[in-house]
C-alpha cells in the first residue's frame, strides 16, 4: 500500500483531482491510500464545495482555510501548513496539479523535506513570466520527481529546459521521470459528459436553445485588474450580444465580479446592466458547465480549462489572451488568440459564425490518464 497526499486549493484543481480520486476508488482501493489536503485558496461554496458533492470527491482530510491574499502571504501560509501535515502523514508522494499558488506551496514544502513531488499537468509554458502561473509551473516542475505533461508540447518544453526523457528508475528529484500519459481533464470531460446530459437542467432553466448562445468566462488577473483590458472585453461581449442578437451566458468568477463594478465606467456599466442578452450568473457547477459548453455555439474565455473543454466538445473558442499553453488548439484552427482587443474579438466572432465547423483531433490521451499515472507510481 502506498500513500499519496493530494494538494488542492483552486477550482480547477478540485476538478482535476476528481479524476485521480475516482481512479483510486475504482481501480486501486487496496493499493493506494489518498489523503486530500485543501489549502482553502478557493472557499466560496460555488468555487469549492459544489465540486466535492457533485464529482464525488472524498471530503478533504485537512483544510488549511488559507483563503485569499497577496502571493507571498497566501503561498507562505500554505507552505507552513502543508509542511506540518507532510511531517505527520509521511506520504510516499505528494501530488500537485497545474500552476496555482497551492501547486507551488505543495512543491516547495515537499521537496525541501525530500518527499517526492508528482506534478500532474507538468511542462506547460506560456513563455510569459509576468503570469504568476508561469513562475509556479517552472518552479514546481524543477523540484518534481515525476512529471506528467498532458501533451507532447509539454514534454518538448521540459526537454528544452534540460529534462531528459531517457532517465531510468529509480527516479528522484535529480533524476526525474517524464511521461505523457494524457490529460486528466479529458478523462473528466468524457466521464461526466453523459452524466451532465442526464442530470443538468440548466439549458431549460435558462431558456437556452442548443447551439444558439455563447458561453463566456473571465478571471485571468491581467484581464480583471487592468481597467483598459476589462473594458475592451466587456465592450466586445456587450457588442456581440446586442448587435449580433445572441445571448451570452457569463458565469462570473468572484474576482471579476468585484473588479467589474469598481473598474468599468459608470455609464457603460448602466448600459451593460440593461443588456438583456448578456446574462451574468454566479459560477456554476462542473456538470452545469459541461452542459453549457457542449451546447454552446461558441466559447469566449481566458481560462485554461475552459479553452480545452471547448476543444473537447468541438466548439470554436475565442481566447482572451495574447498567448496560451495549449498551443495545439490554436494551431488546429479551433481557437483564436484575440487578447483583450475589441476589434480582434469581433472579427473572430464573425469568422467563426461563418466558418464554425471544428475538426477535433485527439491530442489529450484516451480518457484513462489518471489510471495510467497511478499505475506508473505503483510500478516504479
Ligand atoms: C487562481 C489561480 C489561477 C487559476 C484560478 C482558477 C493563482 C496565482 N491563480 O486565480 O491560476 O486559473 O485560480 O479559478 O494561484 N475569491 C473569492 N472567493 C473564492 C475565491 C476567490 O471571492 O472562493 C476572490 C477573492 O477576492 C480573491 C480573488 O478572487 O482575492 C482571487 O483569488 P485567487 O485564488 O487569489 O486567484 P484566482 O484569480 O482565483
Ligand atoms: N468551471 C466550472 N464552473 C464555472 C467556471 C468554470 O465548473 O462557473 C470549470 C471549467 O469547466 C473547468 C475549470 O472550472 O473545468 C476551469 O477553471 P478556471 O477557469 O477557474 O481556471 P483555469 O483552468 O484557467 O486555471
PDB file of N, CA and C and ligand atoms in Angstrom, residues 10-13 15-16 42 46-47 50-51 54-55 98-100 121 133 137 185 188-189 215-220 250-253 281-290 292-293 301-309 313 321 325-326, ligand 2:
ATOM      1  N   UNK A  10      -7.565  25.531  -5.659  1.00  0.00           N
ATOM      2  CA  UNK A  10      -8.365  26.351  -6.574  1.00  0.00           C
ATOM      3  C   UNK A  10      -9.322  25.443  -7.372  1.00  0.00           C
ATOM      4  N   UNK A  11     -10.395  26.053  -7.849  1.00  0.00           N
ATOM      5  CA  UNK A  11     -11.459  25.310  -8.557  1.00  0.00           C
ATOM      6  C   UNK A  11     -10.943  24.257  -9.555  1.00  0.00           C
ATOM      7  N   UNK A  12     -10.070  24.643 -10.499  1.00  0.00           N
ATOM      8  CA  UNK A  12      -9.699  23.635 -11.494  1.00  0.00           C
ATOM      9  C   UNK A  12      -8.944  22.453 -10.900  1.00  0.00           C
ATOM     10  N   UNK A  13      -8.274  22.677  -9.768  1.00  0.00           N
ATOM     11  CA  UNK A  13      -7.542  21.549  -9.143  1.00  0.00           C
ATOM     12  C   UNK A  13      -8.487  20.580  -8.486  1.00  0.00           C
ATOM     13  N   UNK A  15     -11.386  19.917  -9.563  1.00  0.00           N
ATOM     14  CA  UNK A  15     -11.953  19.140 -10.678  1.00  0.00           C
ATOM     15  C   UNK A  15     -10.927  18.116 -11.178  1.00  0.00           C
ATOM     16  N   UNK A  16      -9.673  18.530 -11.338  1.00  0.00           N
ATOM     17  CA  UNK A  16      -8.640  17.590 -11.814  1.00  0.00           C
ATOM     18  C   UNK A  16      -8.470  16.439 -10.821  1.00  0.00           C
ATOM     19  N   UNK A  42      -9.563  28.580  -2.722  1.00  0.00           N
ATOM     20  CA  UNK A  42     -10.951  28.916  -3.093  1.00  0.00           C
ATOM     21  C   UNK A  42     -11.868  28.376  -2.004  1.00  0.00           C
ATOM     22  N   UNK A  46     -19.688  27.940  -4.270  1.00  0.00           N
ATOM     23  CA  UNK A  46     -19.746  27.613  -5.701  1.00  0.00           C
ATOM     24  C   UNK A  46     -18.365  27.600  -6.381  1.00  0.00           C
ATOM     25  N   UNK A  47     -17.303  27.804  -5.600  1.00  0.00           N
ATOM     26  CA  UNK A  47     -15.932  27.671  -6.128  1.00  0.00           C
ATOM     27  C   UNK A  47     -15.252  26.428  -5.540  1.00  0.00           C
ATOM     28  N   UNK A  50     -19.267  22.706  -4.022  1.00  0.00           N
ATOM     29  CA  UNK A  50     -20.147  22.153  -5.051  1.00  0.00           C
ATOM     30  C   UNK A  50     -19.471  21.012  -5.816  1.00  0.00           C
ATOM     31  N   UNK A  51     -18.169  21.096  -5.998  1.00  0.00           N
ATOM     32  CA  UNK A  51     -17.466  20.084  -6.799  1.00  0.00           C
ATOM     33  C   UNK A  51     -17.299  18.774  -6.024  1.00  0.00           C
ATOM     34  N   UNK A  54     -20.786  17.021  -6.162  1.00  0.00           N
ATOM     35  CA  UNK A  54     -21.207  16.598  -7.496  1.00  0.00           C
ATOM     36  C   UNK A  54     -20.262  15.573  -8.124  1.00  0.00           C
ATOM     37  N   UNK A  55     -18.957  15.744  -7.914  1.00  0.00           N
ATOM     38  CA  UNK A  55     -17.982  14.873  -8.577  1.00  0.00           C
ATOM     39  C   UNK A  55     -17.555  13.713  -7.680  1.00  0.00           C
ATOM     40  N   UNK A  98      -1.351  21.383 -11.856  1.00  0.00           N
ATOM     41  CA  UNK A  98      -1.422  22.662 -12.554  1.00  0.00           C
ATOM     42  C   UNK A  98      -0.430  23.698 -12.089  1.00  0.00           C
ATOM     43  N   UNK A  99      -0.904  24.903 -11.825  1.00  0.00           N
ATOM     44  CA  UNK A  99       0.005  26.049 -11.737  1.00  0.00           C
ATOM     45  C   UNK A  99      -0.440  27.146 -10.777  1.00  0.00           C
ATOM     46  N   UNK A 100      -1.187  26.777  -9.762  1.00  0.00           N
ATOM     47  CA  UNK A 100      -1.654  27.835  -8.856  1.00  0.00           C
ATOM     48  C   UNK A 100      -0.694  28.002  -7.680  1.00  0.00           C
ATOM     49  N   UNK A 121       0.037  17.710 -14.960  1.00  0.00           N
ATOM     50  CA  UNK A 121      -0.077  18.882 -15.837  1.00  0.00           C
ATOM     51  C   UNK A 121       1.246  19.649 -15.829  1.00  0.00           C
ATOM     52  N   UNK A 133       1.253  32.225 -12.766  1.00  0.00           N
ATOM     53  CA  UNK A 133       1.173  30.779 -13.042  1.00  0.00           C
ATOM     54  C   UNK A 133       2.447  30.262 -13.708  1.00  0.00           C
ATOM     55  N   UNK A 137       4.616  27.180 -12.403  1.00  0.00           N
ATOM     56  CA  UNK A 137       4.877  25.974 -13.219  1.00  0.00           C
ATOM     57  C   UNK A 137       6.354  25.642 -13.255  1.00  0.00           C
ATOM     58  N   UNK A 185      -8.043  16.117 -17.355  1.00  0.00           N
ATOM     59  CA  UNK A 185      -9.240  16.916 -17.669  1.00  0.00           C
ATOM     60  C   UNK A 185     -10.038  16.267 -18.799  1.00  0.00           C
ATOM     61  N   UNK A 188     -12.059  13.568 -17.304  1.00  0.00           N
ATOM     62  CA  UNK A 188     -13.264  14.096 -16.658  1.00  0.00           C
ATOM     63  C   UNK A 188     -14.333  14.500 -17.656  1.00  0.00           C
ATOM     64  N   UNK A 189     -13.907  15.140 -18.745  1.00  0.00           N
ATOM     65  CA  UNK A 189     -14.915  15.585 -19.720  1.00  0.00           C
ATOM     66  C   UNK A 189     -15.644  14.376 -20.298  1.00  0.00           C
ATOM     67  N   UNK A 215     -21.060  30.938 -24.527  1.00  0.00           N
ATOM     68  CA  UNK A 215     -20.659  30.808 -23.119  1.00  0.00           C
ATOM     69  C   UNK A 215     -19.352  31.579 -22.958  1.00  0.00           C
ATOM     70  N   UNK A 216     -19.263  32.382 -21.907  1.00  0.00           N
ATOM     71  CA  UNK A 216     -18.012  33.144 -21.688  1.00  0.00           C
ATOM     72  C   UNK A 216     -17.561  33.035 -20.237  1.00  0.00           C
ATOM     73  N   UNK A 217     -16.247  33.039 -20.028  1.00  0.00           N
ATOM     74  CA  UNK A 217     -15.712  33.182 -18.658  1.00  0.00           C
ATOM     75  C   UNK A 217     -14.504  34.127 -18.699  1.00  0.00           C
ATOM     76  N   UNK A 218     -14.333  34.866 -17.604  1.00  0.00           N
ATOM     77  CA  UNK A 218     -13.181  35.793 -17.479  1.00  0.00           C
ATOM     78  C   UNK A 218     -12.677  35.721 -16.037  1.00  0.00           C
ATOM     79  N   UNK A 219     -11.402  35.458 -15.840  1.00  0.00           N
ATOM     80  CA  UNK A 219     -10.886  35.536 -14.472  1.00  0.00           C
ATOM     81  C   UNK A 219      -9.391  35.819 -14.387  1.00  0.00           C
ATOM     82  N   UNK A 220      -8.673  35.776 -15.523  1.00  0.00           N
ATOM     83  CA  UNK A 220      -7.212  35.907 -15.510  1.00  0.00           C
ATOM     84  C   UNK A 220      -6.830  37.272 -14.942  1.00  0.00           C
ATOM     85  N   UNK A 250     -22.544  34.311 -18.917  1.00  0.00           N
ATOM     86  CA  UNK A 250     -21.247  34.621 -18.303  1.00  0.00           C
ATOM     87  C   UNK A 250     -21.260  34.235 -16.818  1.00  0.00           C
ATOM     88  N   UNK A 251     -20.873  32.983 -16.508  1.00  0.00           N
ATOM     89  CA  UNK A 251     -20.762  32.625 -15.077  1.00  0.00           C
ATOM     90  C   UNK A 251     -19.497  33.292 -14.546  1.00  0.00           C
ATOM     91  N   UNK A 252     -19.687  34.244 -13.645  1.00  0.00           N
ATOM     92  CA  UNK A 252     -18.570  35.142 -13.345  1.00  0.00           C
ATOM     93  C   UNK A 252     -17.800  34.746 -12.087  1.00  0.00           C
ATOM     94  N   UNK A 253     -16.494  34.620 -12.242  1.00  0.00           N
ATOM     95  CA  UNK A 253     -15.564  34.364 -11.127  1.00  0.00           C
ATOM     96  C   UNK A 253     -15.703  35.533 -10.133  1.00  0.00           C
ATOM     97  N   UNK A 281     -24.189  35.304 -14.442  1.00  0.00           N
ATOM     98  CA  UNK A 281     -24.661  34.440 -13.361  1.00  0.00           C
ATOM     99  C   UNK A 281     -23.491  34.076 -12.445  1.00  0.00           C
ATOM    100  N   UNK A 282     -23.819  33.488 -11.317  1.00  0.00           N
ATOM    101  CA  UNK A 282     -22.765  33.054 -10.393  1.00  0.00           C
ATOM    102  C   UNK A 282     -22.014  31.878 -11.015  1.00  0.00           C
ATOM    103  N   UNK A 283     -20.818  31.559 -10.541  1.00  0.00           N
ATOM    104  CA  UNK A 283     -20.118  30.377 -11.057  1.00  0.00           C
ATOM    105  C   UNK A 283     -21.038  29.162 -10.951  1.00  0.00           C
ATOM    106  N   UNK A 284     -20.949  28.302 -11.959  1.00  0.00           N
ATOM    107  CA  UNK A 284     -21.839  27.138 -11.983  1.00  0.00           C
ATOM    108  C   UNK A 284     -21.063  25.880 -11.599  1.00  0.00           C
ATOM    109  N   UNK A 285     -21.808  24.807 -11.368  1.00  0.00           N
ATOM    110  CA  UNK A 285     -21.153  23.533 -11.019  1.00  0.00           C
ATOM    111  C   UNK A 285     -20.497  22.952 -12.275  1.00  0.00           C
ATOM    112  N   UNK A 286     -19.679  21.926 -12.102  1.00  0.00           N
ATOM    113  CA  UNK A 286     -18.976  21.346 -13.261  1.00  0.00           C
ATOM    114  C   UNK A 286     -19.966  20.701 -14.238  1.00  0.00           C
ATOM    115  N   UNK A 287     -20.974  20.016 -13.718  1.00  0.00           N
ATOM    116  CA  UNK A 287     -21.935  19.374 -14.631  1.00  0.00           C
ATOM    117  C   UNK A 287     -22.718  20.439 -15.401  1.00  0.00           C
ATOM    118  N   UNK A 288     -23.073  21.510 -14.726  1.00  0.00           N
ATOM    119  CA  UNK A 288     -23.758  22.613 -15.429  1.00  0.00           C
ATOM    120  C   UNK A 288     -22.841  23.232 -16.475  1.00  0.00           C
ATOM    121  N   UNK A 289     -21.567  23.355 -16.097  1.00  0.00           N
ATOM    122  CA  UNK A 289     -20.602  23.961 -17.018  1.00  0.00           C
ATOM    123  C   UNK A 289     -20.452  23.091 -18.267  1.00  0.00           C
ATOM    124  N   UNK A 290     -20.345  21.790 -18.060  1.00  0.00           N
ATOM    125  CA  UNK A 290     -20.215  20.889 -19.214  1.00  0.00           C
ATOM    126  C   UNK A 290     -21.457  21.000 -20.095  1.00  0.00           C
ATOM    127  N   UNK A 292     -23.385  23.534 -20.440  1.00  0.00           N
ATOM    128  CA  UNK A 292     -23.323  24.829 -21.146  1.00  0.00           C
ATOM    129  C   UNK A 292     -22.290  24.783 -22.274  1.00  0.00           C
ATOM    130  N   UNK A 293     -21.156  24.143 -22.020  1.00  0.00           N
ATOM    131  CA  UNK A 293     -20.100  24.072 -23.046  1.00  0.00           C
ATOM    132  C   UNK A 293     -20.543  23.229 -24.247  1.00  0.00           C
ATOM    133  N   UNK A 301     -13.238  32.889 -23.682  1.00  0.00           N
ATOM    134  CA  UNK A 301     -12.685  32.644 -22.338  1.00  0.00           C
ATOM    135  C   UNK A 301     -11.217  33.029 -22.223  1.00  0.00           C
ATOM    136  N   UNK A 302     -10.784  33.281 -20.986  1.00  0.00           N
ATOM    137  CA  UNK A 302      -9.346  33.380 -20.731  1.00  0.00           C
ATOM    138  C   UNK A 302      -8.898  32.226 -19.825  1.00  0.00           C
ATOM    139  N   UNK A 303      -9.782  31.268 -19.623  1.00  0.00           N
ATOM    140  CA  UNK A 303      -9.472  30.126 -18.751  1.00  0.00           C
ATOM    141  C   UNK A 303      -8.698  29.056 -19.513  1.00  0.00           C
ATOM    142  N   UNK A 304      -7.742  28.432 -18.828  1.00  0.00           N
ATOM    143  CA  UNK A 304      -7.027  27.307 -19.436  1.00  0.00           C
ATOM    144  C   UNK A 304      -7.950  26.116 -19.613  1.00  0.00           C
ATOM    145  N   UNK A 305      -8.646  25.767 -18.542  1.00  0.00           N
ATOM    146  CA  UNK A 305      -9.515  24.590 -18.582  1.00  0.00           C
ATOM    147  C   UNK A 305     -10.652  24.752 -19.576  1.00  0.00           C
ATOM    148  N   UNK A 306     -11.237  25.927 -19.606  1.00  0.00           N
ATOM    149  CA  UNK A 306     -12.417  26.107 -20.465  1.00  0.00           C
ATOM    150  C   UNK A 306     -12.027  26.099 -21.950  1.00  0.00           C
ATOM    151  N   UNK A 307     -10.865  26.650 -22.278  1.00  0.00           N
ATOM    152  CA  UNK A 307     -10.474  26.620 -23.711  1.00  0.00           C
ATOM    153  C   UNK A 307     -10.244  25.181 -24.169  1.00  0.00           C
ATOM    154  N   UNK A 308      -9.760  24.351 -23.258  1.00  0.00           N
ATOM    155  CA  UNK A 308      -9.537  22.953 -23.610  1.00  0.00           C
ATOM    156  C   UNK A 308     -10.857  22.197 -23.719  1.00  0.00           C
ATOM    157  N   UNK A 309     -11.767  22.465 -22.780  1.00  0.00           N
ATOM    158  CA  UNK A 309     -13.074  21.793 -22.842  1.00  0.00           C
ATOM    159  C   UNK A 309     -13.826  22.206 -24.110  1.00  0.00           C
ATOM    160  N   UNK A 313     -15.253  19.457 -26.793  1.00  0.00           N
ATOM    161  CA  UNK A 313     -16.652  19.401 -27.261  1.00  0.00           C
ATOM    162  C   UNK A 313     -16.821  20.024 -28.654  1.00  0.00           C
ATOM    163  N   UNK A 321      -6.541  36.103 -24.492  1.00  0.00           N
ATOM    164  CA  UNK A 321      -5.144  36.206 -24.061  1.00  0.00           C
ATOM    165  C   UNK A 321      -4.271  36.410 -25.284  1.00  0.00           C
ATOM    166  N   UNK A 325      -0.934  28.182 -23.235  1.00  0.00           N
ATOM    167  CA  UNK A 325      -0.105  26.996 -23.003  1.00  0.00           C
ATOM    168  C   UNK A 325      -0.610  25.842 -23.872  1.00  0.00           C
ATOM    169  N   UNK A 326      -1.848  25.956 -24.320  1.00  0.00           N
ATOM    170  CA  UNK A 326      -2.493  24.875 -25.088  1.00  0.00           C
ATOM    171  C   UNK A 326      -2.385  25.222 -26.563  1.00  0.00           C
TER     172      UNK A 326
HETATM  173  N1  LIG B   2     -15.779  25.774 -14.303  1.00  0.00           N
HETATM  174  C1  LIG B   2     -16.920  25.439 -13.593  1.00  0.00           C
HETATM  175  N2  LIG B   2     -17.826  26.439 -13.343  1.00  0.00           N
HETATM  176  C2  LIG B   2     -17.661  27.716 -13.753  1.00  0.00           C
HETATM  177  C3  LIG B   2     -16.480  28.041 -14.477  1.00  0.00           C
HETATM  178  C4  LIG B   2     -15.550  27.044 -14.725  1.00  0.00           C
HETATM  179  O1  LIG B   2     -17.128  24.281 -13.214  1.00  0.00           O
HETATM  180  O2  LIG B   2     -18.527  28.557 -13.490  1.00  0.00           O
HETATM  181  C5  LIG B   2     -14.793  24.706 -14.571  1.00  0.00           C
HETATM  182  C6  LIG B   2     -14.444  24.526 -16.040  1.00  0.00           C
HETATM  183  O3  LIG B   2     -15.365  23.660 -16.658  1.00  0.00           O
HETATM  184  C7  LIG B   2     -13.040  23.953 -15.968  1.00  0.00           C
HETATM  185  C8  LIG B   2     -12.461  24.622 -14.735  1.00  0.00           C
HETATM  186  O4  LIG B   2     -13.574  25.099 -13.980  1.00  0.00           O
HETATM  187  O5  LIG B   2     -13.064  22.558 -15.767  1.00  0.00           O
HETATM  188  C9  LIG B   2     -11.584  25.763 -15.149  1.00  0.00           C
HETATM  189  O6  LIG B   2     -11.275  26.525 -14.039  1.00  0.00           O
HETATM  190  P1  LIG B   2     -10.876  28.069 -14.121  1.00  0.00           P
HETATM  191  O7  LIG B   2     -11.390  28.660 -15.371  1.00  0.00           O
HETATM  192  O8  LIG B   2     -11.301  28.679 -12.840  1.00  0.00           O
HETATM  193  O9  LIG B   2      -9.280  28.015 -14.076  1.00  0.00           O
HETATM  194  P2  LIG B   2      -8.122  27.698 -15.131  1.00  0.00           P
HETATM  195  O10 LIG B   2      -8.463  26.438 -15.838  1.00  0.00           O
HETATM  196  O11 LIG B   2      -7.995  28.875 -16.025  1.00  0.00           O
HETATM  197  O12 LIG B   2      -6.915  27.576 -14.272  1.00  0.00           O
END
